[in-house]
Short mmCIF file of C-alpha atoms and ligand atoms in Angstrom, two decimals:
data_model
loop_
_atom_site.label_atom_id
_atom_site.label_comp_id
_atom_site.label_asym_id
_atom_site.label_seq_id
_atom_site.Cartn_x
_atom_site.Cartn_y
_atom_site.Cartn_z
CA UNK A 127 137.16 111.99 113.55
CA UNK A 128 134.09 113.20 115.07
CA UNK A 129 131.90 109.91 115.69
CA UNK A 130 128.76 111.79 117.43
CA UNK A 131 126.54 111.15 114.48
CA UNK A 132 127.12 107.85 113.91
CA UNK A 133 126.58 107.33 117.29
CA UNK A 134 123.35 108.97 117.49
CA UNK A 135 122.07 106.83 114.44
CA UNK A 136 123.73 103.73 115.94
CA UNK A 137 120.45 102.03 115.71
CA UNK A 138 119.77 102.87 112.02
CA UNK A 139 121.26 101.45 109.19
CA UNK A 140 120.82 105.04 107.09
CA UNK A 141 120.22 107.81 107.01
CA UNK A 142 119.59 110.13 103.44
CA UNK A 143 120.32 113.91 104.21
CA UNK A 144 118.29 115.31 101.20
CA UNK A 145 119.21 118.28 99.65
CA UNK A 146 117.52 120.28 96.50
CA UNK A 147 118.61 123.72 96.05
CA UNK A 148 116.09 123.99 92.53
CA UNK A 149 113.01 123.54 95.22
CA UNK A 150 114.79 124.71 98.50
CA UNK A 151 113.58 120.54 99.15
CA UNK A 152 115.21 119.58 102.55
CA UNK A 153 114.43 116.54 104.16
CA UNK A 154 115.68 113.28 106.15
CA UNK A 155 115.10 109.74 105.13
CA UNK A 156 115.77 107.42 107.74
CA UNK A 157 116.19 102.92 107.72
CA UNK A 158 116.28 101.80 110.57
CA UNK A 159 115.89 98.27 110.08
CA UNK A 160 115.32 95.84 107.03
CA UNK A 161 115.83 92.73 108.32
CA UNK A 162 111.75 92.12 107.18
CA UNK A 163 112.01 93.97 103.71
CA UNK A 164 112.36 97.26 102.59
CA UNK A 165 112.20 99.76 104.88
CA UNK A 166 107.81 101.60 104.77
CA UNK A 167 106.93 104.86 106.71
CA UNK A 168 104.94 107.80 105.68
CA UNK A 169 106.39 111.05 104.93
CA UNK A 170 105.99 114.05 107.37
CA UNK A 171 106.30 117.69 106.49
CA UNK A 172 106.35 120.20 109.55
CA UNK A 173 108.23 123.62 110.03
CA UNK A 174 110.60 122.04 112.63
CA UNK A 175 112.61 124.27 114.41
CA UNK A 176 115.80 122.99 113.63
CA UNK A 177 117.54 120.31 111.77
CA UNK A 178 118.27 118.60 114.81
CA UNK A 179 114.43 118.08 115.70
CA UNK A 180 114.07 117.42 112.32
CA UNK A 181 116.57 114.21 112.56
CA UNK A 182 115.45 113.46 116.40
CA UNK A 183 112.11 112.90 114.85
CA UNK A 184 112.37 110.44 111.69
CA UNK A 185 115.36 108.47 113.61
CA UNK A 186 112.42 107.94 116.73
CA UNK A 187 109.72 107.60 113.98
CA UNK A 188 111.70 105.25 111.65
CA UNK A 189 112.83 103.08 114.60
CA UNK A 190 108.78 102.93 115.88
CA UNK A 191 107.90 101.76 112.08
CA UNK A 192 110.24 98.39 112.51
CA UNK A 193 107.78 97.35 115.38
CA UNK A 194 105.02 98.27 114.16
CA UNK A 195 105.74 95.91 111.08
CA UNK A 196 107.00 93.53 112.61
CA UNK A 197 103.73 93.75 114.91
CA UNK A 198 101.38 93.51 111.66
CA UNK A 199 103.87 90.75 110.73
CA UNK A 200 104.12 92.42 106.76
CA UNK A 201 107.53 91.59 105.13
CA UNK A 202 108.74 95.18 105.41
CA UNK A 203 111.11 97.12 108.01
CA UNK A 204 111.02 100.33 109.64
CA UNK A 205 111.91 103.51 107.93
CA UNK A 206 110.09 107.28 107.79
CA UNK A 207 111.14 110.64 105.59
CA UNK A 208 110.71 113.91 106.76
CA UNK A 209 110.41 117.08 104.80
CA UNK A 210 111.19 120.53 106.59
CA UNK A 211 109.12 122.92 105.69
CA UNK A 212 105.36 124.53 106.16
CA UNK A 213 102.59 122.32 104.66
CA UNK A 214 100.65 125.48 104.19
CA UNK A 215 103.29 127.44 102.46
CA UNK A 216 105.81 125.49 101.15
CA UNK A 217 104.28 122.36 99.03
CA UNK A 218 104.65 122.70 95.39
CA UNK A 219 104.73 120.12 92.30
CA UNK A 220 108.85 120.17 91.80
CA UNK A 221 109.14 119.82 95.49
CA UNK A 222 107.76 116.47 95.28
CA UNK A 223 108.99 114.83 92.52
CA UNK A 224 112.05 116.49 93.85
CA UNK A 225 111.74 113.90 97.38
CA UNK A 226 110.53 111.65 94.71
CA UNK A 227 114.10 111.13 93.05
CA UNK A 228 116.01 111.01 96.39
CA UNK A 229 113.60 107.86 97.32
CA UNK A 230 113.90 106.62 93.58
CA UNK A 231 118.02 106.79 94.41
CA UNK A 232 117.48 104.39 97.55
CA UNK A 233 116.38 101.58 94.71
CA UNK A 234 113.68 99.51 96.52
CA UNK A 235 115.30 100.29 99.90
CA UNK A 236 112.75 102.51 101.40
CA UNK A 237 108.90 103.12 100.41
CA UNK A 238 107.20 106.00 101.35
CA UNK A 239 103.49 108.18 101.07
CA UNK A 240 101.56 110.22 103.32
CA UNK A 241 102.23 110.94 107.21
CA UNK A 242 101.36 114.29 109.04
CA UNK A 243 101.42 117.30 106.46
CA UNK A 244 101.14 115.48 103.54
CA UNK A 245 98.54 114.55 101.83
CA UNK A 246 97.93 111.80 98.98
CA UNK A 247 97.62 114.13 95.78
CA UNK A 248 101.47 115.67 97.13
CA UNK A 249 102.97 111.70 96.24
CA UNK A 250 100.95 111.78 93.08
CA UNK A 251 104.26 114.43 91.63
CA UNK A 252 106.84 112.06 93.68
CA UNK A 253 105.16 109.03 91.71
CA UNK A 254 106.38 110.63 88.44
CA UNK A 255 110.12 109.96 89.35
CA UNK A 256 109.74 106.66 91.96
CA UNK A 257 107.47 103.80 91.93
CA UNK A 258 108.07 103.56 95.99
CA UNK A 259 105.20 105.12 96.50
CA UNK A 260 102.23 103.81 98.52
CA UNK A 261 98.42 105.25 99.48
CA UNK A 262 97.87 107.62 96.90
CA UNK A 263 94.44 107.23 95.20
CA UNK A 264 92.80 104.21 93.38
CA UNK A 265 93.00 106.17 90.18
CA UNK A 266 96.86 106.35 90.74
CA UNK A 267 97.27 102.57 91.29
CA UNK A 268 97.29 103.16 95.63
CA UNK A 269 94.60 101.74 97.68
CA UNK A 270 93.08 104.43 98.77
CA UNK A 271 91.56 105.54 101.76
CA UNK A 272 93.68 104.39 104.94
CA UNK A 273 91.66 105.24 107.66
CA UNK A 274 88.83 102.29 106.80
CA UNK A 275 91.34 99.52 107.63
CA UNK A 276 92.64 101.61 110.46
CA UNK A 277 89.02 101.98 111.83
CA UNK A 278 88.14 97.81 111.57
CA UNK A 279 91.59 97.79 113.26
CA UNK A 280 90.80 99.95 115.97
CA UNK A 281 87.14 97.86 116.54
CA UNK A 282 89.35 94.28 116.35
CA UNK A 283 91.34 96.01 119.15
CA UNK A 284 88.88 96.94 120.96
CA UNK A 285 87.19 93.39 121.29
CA UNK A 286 90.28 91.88 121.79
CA UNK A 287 90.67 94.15 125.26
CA UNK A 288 87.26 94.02 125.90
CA UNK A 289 87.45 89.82 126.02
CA UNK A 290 91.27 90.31 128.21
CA UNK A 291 89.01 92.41 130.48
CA UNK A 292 85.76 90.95 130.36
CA UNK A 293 85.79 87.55 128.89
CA UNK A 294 83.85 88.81 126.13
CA UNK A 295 84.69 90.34 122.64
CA UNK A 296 80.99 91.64 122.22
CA UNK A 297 81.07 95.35 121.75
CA UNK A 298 77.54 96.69 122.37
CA UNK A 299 77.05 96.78 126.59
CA UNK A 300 79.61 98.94 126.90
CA UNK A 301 80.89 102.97 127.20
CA UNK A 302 83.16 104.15 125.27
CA UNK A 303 84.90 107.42 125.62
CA UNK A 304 86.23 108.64 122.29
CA UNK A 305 88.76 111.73 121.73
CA UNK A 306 88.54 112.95 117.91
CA UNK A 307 86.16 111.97 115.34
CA UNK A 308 88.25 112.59 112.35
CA UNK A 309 88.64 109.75 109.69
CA UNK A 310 89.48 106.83 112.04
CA UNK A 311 87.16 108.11 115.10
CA UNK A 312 84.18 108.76 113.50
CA UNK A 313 84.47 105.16 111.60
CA UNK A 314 85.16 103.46 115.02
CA UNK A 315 82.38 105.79 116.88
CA UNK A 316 79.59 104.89 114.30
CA UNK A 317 80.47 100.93 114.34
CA UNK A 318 80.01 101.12 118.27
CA UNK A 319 76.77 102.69 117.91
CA UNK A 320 75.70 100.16 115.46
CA UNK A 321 76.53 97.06 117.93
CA UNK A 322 74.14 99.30 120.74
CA UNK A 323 77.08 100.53 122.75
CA UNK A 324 77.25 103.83 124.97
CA UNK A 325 79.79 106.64 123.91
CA UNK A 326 81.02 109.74 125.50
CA UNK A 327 82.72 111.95 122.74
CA UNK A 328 85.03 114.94 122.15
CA UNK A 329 86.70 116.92 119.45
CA UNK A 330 87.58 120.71 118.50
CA UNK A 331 85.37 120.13 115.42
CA UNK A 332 81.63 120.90 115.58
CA UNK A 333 80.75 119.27 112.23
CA UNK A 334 82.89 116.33 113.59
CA UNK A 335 80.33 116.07 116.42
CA UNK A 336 77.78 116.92 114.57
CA UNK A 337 78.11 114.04 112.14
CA UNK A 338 78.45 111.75 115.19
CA UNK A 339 75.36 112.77 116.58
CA UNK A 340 73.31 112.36 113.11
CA UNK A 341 74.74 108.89 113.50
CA UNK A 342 73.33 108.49 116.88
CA UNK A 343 69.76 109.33 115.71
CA UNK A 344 70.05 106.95 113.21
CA UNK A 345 71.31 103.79 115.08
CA UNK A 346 69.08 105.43 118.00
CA UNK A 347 71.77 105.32 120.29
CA UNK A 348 73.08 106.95 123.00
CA UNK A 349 76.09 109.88 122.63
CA UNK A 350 77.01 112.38 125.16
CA UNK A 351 79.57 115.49 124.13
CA UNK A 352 82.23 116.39 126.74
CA UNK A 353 84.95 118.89 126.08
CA UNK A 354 88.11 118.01 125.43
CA UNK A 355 89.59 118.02 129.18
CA UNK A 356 86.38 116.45 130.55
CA UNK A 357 87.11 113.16 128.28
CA UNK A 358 89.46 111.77 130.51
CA UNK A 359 86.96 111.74 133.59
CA UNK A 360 84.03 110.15 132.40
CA UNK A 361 82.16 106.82 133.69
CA UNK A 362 83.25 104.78 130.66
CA UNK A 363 84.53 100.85 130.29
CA UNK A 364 86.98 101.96 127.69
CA UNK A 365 89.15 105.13 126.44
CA UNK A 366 89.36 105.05 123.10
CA UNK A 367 91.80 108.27 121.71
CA UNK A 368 91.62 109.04 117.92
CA UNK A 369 93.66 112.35 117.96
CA UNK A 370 96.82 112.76 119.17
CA UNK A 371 99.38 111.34 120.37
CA UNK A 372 101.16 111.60 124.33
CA UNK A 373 97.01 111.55 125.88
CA UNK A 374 98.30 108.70 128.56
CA UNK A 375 100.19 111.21 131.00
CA UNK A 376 100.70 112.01 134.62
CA UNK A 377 98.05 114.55 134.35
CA UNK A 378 95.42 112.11 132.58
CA UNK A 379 96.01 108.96 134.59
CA UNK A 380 95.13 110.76 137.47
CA UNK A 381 91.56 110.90 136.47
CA UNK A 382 90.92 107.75 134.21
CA UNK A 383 87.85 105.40 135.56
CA UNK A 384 88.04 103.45 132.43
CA UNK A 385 89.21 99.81 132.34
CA UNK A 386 91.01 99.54 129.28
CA UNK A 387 92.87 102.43 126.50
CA UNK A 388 92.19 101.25 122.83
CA UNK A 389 92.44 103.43 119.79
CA UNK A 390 93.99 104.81 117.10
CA UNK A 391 95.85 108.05 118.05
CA UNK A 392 100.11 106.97 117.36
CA UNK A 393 102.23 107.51 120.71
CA UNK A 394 99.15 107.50 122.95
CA UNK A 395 101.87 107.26 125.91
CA UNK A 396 103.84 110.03 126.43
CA UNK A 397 107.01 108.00 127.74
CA UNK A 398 107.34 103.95 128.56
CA UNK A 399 106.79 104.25 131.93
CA UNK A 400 103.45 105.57 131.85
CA UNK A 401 101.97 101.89 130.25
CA UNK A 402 103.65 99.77 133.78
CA UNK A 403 101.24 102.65 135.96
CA UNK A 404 98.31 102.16 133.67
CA UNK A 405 98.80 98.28 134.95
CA UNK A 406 99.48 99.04 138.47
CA UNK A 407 96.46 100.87 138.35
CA UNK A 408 94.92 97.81 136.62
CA UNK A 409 93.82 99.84 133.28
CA UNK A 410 94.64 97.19 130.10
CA UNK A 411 96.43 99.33 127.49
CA UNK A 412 96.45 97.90 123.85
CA UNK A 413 99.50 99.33 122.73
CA UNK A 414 98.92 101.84 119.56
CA UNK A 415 101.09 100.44 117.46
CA UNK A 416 99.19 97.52 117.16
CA UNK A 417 95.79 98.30 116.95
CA UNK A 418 95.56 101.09 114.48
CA UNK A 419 98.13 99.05 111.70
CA UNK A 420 95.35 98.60 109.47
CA UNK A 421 96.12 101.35 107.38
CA UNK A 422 99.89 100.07 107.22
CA UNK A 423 98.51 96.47 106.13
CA UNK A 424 96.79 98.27 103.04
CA UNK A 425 99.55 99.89 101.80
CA UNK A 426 101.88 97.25 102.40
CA UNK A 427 99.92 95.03 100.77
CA UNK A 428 99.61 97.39 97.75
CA UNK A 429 103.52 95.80 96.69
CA UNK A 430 102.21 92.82 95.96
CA UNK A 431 99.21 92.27 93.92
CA UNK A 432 96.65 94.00 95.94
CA UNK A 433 93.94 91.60 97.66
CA UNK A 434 91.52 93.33 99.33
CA UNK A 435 90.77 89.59 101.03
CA UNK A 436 94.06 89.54 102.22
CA UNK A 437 93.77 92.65 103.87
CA UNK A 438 90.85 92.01 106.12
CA UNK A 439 92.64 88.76 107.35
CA UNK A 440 95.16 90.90 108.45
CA UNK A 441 93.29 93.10 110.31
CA UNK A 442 91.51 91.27 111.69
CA UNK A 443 94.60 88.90 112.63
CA UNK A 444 95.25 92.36 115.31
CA UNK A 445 92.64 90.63 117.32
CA UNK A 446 94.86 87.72 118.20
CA UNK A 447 98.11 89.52 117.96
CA UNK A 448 96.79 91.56 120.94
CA UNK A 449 95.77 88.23 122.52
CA UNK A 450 99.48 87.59 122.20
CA UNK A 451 100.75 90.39 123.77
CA UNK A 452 97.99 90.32 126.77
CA UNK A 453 98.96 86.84 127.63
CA UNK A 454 103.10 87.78 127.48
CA UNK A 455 102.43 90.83 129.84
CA UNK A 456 100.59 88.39 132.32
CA UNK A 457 102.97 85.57 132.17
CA UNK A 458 105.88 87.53 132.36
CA UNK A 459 104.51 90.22 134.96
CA UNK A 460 105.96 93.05 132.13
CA UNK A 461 103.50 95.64 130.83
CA UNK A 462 101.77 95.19 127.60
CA UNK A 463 104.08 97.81 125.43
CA UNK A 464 106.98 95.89 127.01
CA UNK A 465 105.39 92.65 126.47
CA UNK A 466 104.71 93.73 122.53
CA UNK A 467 108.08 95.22 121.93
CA UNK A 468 109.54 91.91 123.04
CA UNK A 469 107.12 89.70 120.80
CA UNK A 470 108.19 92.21 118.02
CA UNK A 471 112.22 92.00 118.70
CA UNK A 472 112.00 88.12 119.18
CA UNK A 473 109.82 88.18 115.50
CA UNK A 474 112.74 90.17 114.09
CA UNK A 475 115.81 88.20 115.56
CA UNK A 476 114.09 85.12 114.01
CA UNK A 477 113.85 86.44 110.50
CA UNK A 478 117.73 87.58 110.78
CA UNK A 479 118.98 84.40 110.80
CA UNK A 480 118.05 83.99 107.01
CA UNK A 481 118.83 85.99 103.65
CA UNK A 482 115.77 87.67 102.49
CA UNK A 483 115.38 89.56 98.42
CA UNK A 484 112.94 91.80 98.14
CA UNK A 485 113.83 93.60 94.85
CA UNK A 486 111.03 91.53 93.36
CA UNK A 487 108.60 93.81 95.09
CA UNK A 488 109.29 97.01 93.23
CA UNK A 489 106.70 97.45 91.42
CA UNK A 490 106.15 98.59 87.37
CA UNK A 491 106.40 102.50 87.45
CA UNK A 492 102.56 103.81 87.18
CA UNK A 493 102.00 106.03 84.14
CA UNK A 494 101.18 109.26 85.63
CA UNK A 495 99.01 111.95 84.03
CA UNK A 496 98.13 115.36 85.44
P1 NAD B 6 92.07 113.24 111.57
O1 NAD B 6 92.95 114.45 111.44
O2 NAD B 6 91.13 112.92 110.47
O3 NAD B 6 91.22 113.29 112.93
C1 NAD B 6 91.70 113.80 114.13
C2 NAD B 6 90.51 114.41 114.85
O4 NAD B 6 90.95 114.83 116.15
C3 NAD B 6 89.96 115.65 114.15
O5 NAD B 6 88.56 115.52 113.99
C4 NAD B 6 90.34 116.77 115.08
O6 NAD B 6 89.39 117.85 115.06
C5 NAD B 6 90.34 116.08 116.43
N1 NAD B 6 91.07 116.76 117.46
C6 NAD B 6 92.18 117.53 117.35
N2 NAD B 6 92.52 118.02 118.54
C7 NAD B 6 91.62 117.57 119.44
C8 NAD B 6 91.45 117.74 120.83
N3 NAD B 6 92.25 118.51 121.56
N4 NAD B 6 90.42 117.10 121.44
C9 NAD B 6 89.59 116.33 120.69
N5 NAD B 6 89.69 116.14 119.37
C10 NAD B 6 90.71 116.75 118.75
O7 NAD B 6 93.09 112.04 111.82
P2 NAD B 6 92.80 110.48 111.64
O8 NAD B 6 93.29 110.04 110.32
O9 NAD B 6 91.40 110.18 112.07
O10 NAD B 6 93.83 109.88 112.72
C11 NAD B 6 93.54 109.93 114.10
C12 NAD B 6 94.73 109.42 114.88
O11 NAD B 6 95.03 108.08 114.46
C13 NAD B 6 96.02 110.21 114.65
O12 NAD B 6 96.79 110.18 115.84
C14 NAD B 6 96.74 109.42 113.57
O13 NAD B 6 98.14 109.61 113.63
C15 NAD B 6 96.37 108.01 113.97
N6 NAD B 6 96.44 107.05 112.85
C16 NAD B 6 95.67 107.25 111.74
C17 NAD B 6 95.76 106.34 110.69
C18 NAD B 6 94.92 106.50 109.44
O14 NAD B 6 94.89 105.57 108.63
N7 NAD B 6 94.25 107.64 109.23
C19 NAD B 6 96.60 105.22 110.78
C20 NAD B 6 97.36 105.04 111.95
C21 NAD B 6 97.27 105.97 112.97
#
């Protein structure tokens, strides 16, 4: 017997090979740990080039959703689907409710909604066949918006570093340097010109910039547009990236005069190794994972009876979970995505020890109309 697979999903505890020939539907669900609760991670769709990138993708995005839950410290584990296919040719109604029934199958095991090439309204068919569905819009019984927790995440984040660096959480006598202004950038870019602080700023959008600089005239404060490769250079106290992910590189190291990296973008380092030369070089990194969970909190909190109340505390608990990790990394001379993977594992190991039932969190089906 050939055990290659199973040993390249050693780690995982599943994984759903998802197969609809009535909507040409293929995609990969992946667990890779419940020992929290049910498995939570968005749903990607991208034209990967093969099935193998396909799988090499939700097992390393599944496996990154177990820390980052534990890291929010939400009774859920690490899981992530992903649909192969082209978001701008291949979405349709069926297609959905088609991915809907295979995450209906797992029975509570796995919850799911929007990721990278999906967007809320897509989960709105999938709700029609599963009630594992989280994020979708208020009028569909989701919470809504992500990106506004994500953003008060990002800003708890960022005062957290700023006090490890500075001894001070305040926000406002400082530069900022941030790539993107999408959803969770623009948020976190017009909150640091309302505290009075300094910002450099880049993205590919003009109206993206363009909204940031009405903002700027408002709060009459002080932004200055780069292009995207000047970002990394600039005199700021912090880099704060709201794009993309793999930003902390050889390349981009080279030429960082910041202090401290804390923002939203997932992945921000391109491998491990690149967070222990960001603190040989004595530049605080807030590890991603952390500091942009908000949006996680809100849907995880949508399986329970939402509580908007609830949610803040949460996010604003990221504040002191980064504490946390800043004093591991200094006591035990490990960087601070080491430091936070530990505090995550040791979270996780504790929790195994007892027998946890979630079914009680599935939720009444929501009655869906076009
Ligand atoms: P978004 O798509 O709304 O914004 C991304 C912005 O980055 C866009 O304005 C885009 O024009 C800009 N951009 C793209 N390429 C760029 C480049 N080369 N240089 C500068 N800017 C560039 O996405 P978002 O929801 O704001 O998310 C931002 C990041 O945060 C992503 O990495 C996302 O995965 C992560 N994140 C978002 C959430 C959330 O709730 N939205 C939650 C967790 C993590």
């Amino acid at each position: 017997m050939n055990m290659d697979m199973f040993e390249r999903i050693s780690e995982h505890q599943q994984v759903l090979f998802c197969n609809d020939q009535a909507t040409g539907l293929k995609a990969i669900i992946a667990i890779h740990n419940t020992t929290l609760g049910p498995a939570l991670g968005g749903c990607r769709m991208q034209p990967y080039e093969s099935v193998d990138a396909a799988l090499e993708d939700v097992l390393r995005l599944s496996k990154g959703m177990t820390y980052k839950c534990a890291a929010a410290d939400v009774d859920f584990g690490g899981g992530k689907a992903v649909i192969i296919g082209d978001p701008a040719k291949d979405k349709n109604p069926e297609l959905f409710r088609a991915f809907g029934q295979f995450v209906e199958s797992l029975n509570g095991r796995f919850y799911t909604g929007t990721d990278m090439g999906t967007t809320p309204g897509d989960f709105v068919h999938a709700l029609k066949e599963t009630n594992c569905i989280v994020g979708v819009e208020e009028e569909y019984g989701g919470s809504g918006d992500s990106s506004v927790p994500t953003a008060l995440g990002v800003i708890y984040g960022v005062k957290a570093t700023n006090q490890a660096v500075w001894g001070t959480s305040d926000l406002g006598d400082k530069t900022y340097a941030i790539q993107g202004l999408g959803k969770v950038g623009a948020k976190v870019a017009e909150h640091l010109l309302q505290e009075g602080a300094n910002l450099y700023v880049t993205d590919i959008s003009q109206s993206a910039i363009d909204d940031v600089l009405s903002k700027a005239k408002q709060y009459n404060g002080f932004v200055k547009v780069v292009n995207d490769k000047e970002i990394y250079s600039v005199d700021a106290d912090v880099f704060v990236p709201c794009a993309f992910g793999g930003v902390i590189n050889d390349e981009t190291i080279e030429q960082l005069k910041v202090r401290a990296v804390a923002g939203s973008a997932n992945n921000q380092l391109l491998d491990i190794h690149h967070g222990k030369i960001l603190q040989e070089k004595g530049i605080l990194y807030a590890p991603d994972y952390i500091v942009n969970a908000g949006g996680l909190i809100q849907v995880a909190d949508e399986l329970y009876e939402p509580n908007k109340a609830r949610v803040l505390r949460k996010t604003k608990a990221i504040y002191t979970s980064l504490l946390d990790v800043f004093q591991e990394s200094m006591n035990s001379g490990i960087c601070t995505v080491e430091a936070s993977n530990l505090l995550c594992e040791r979270r996780i190991e504790s929790r195994s020890q007892r027998n946890s039932f979630f079914s009680h969190m599935k939720r009444p089906k929501w009655a869906v109309r076009n």
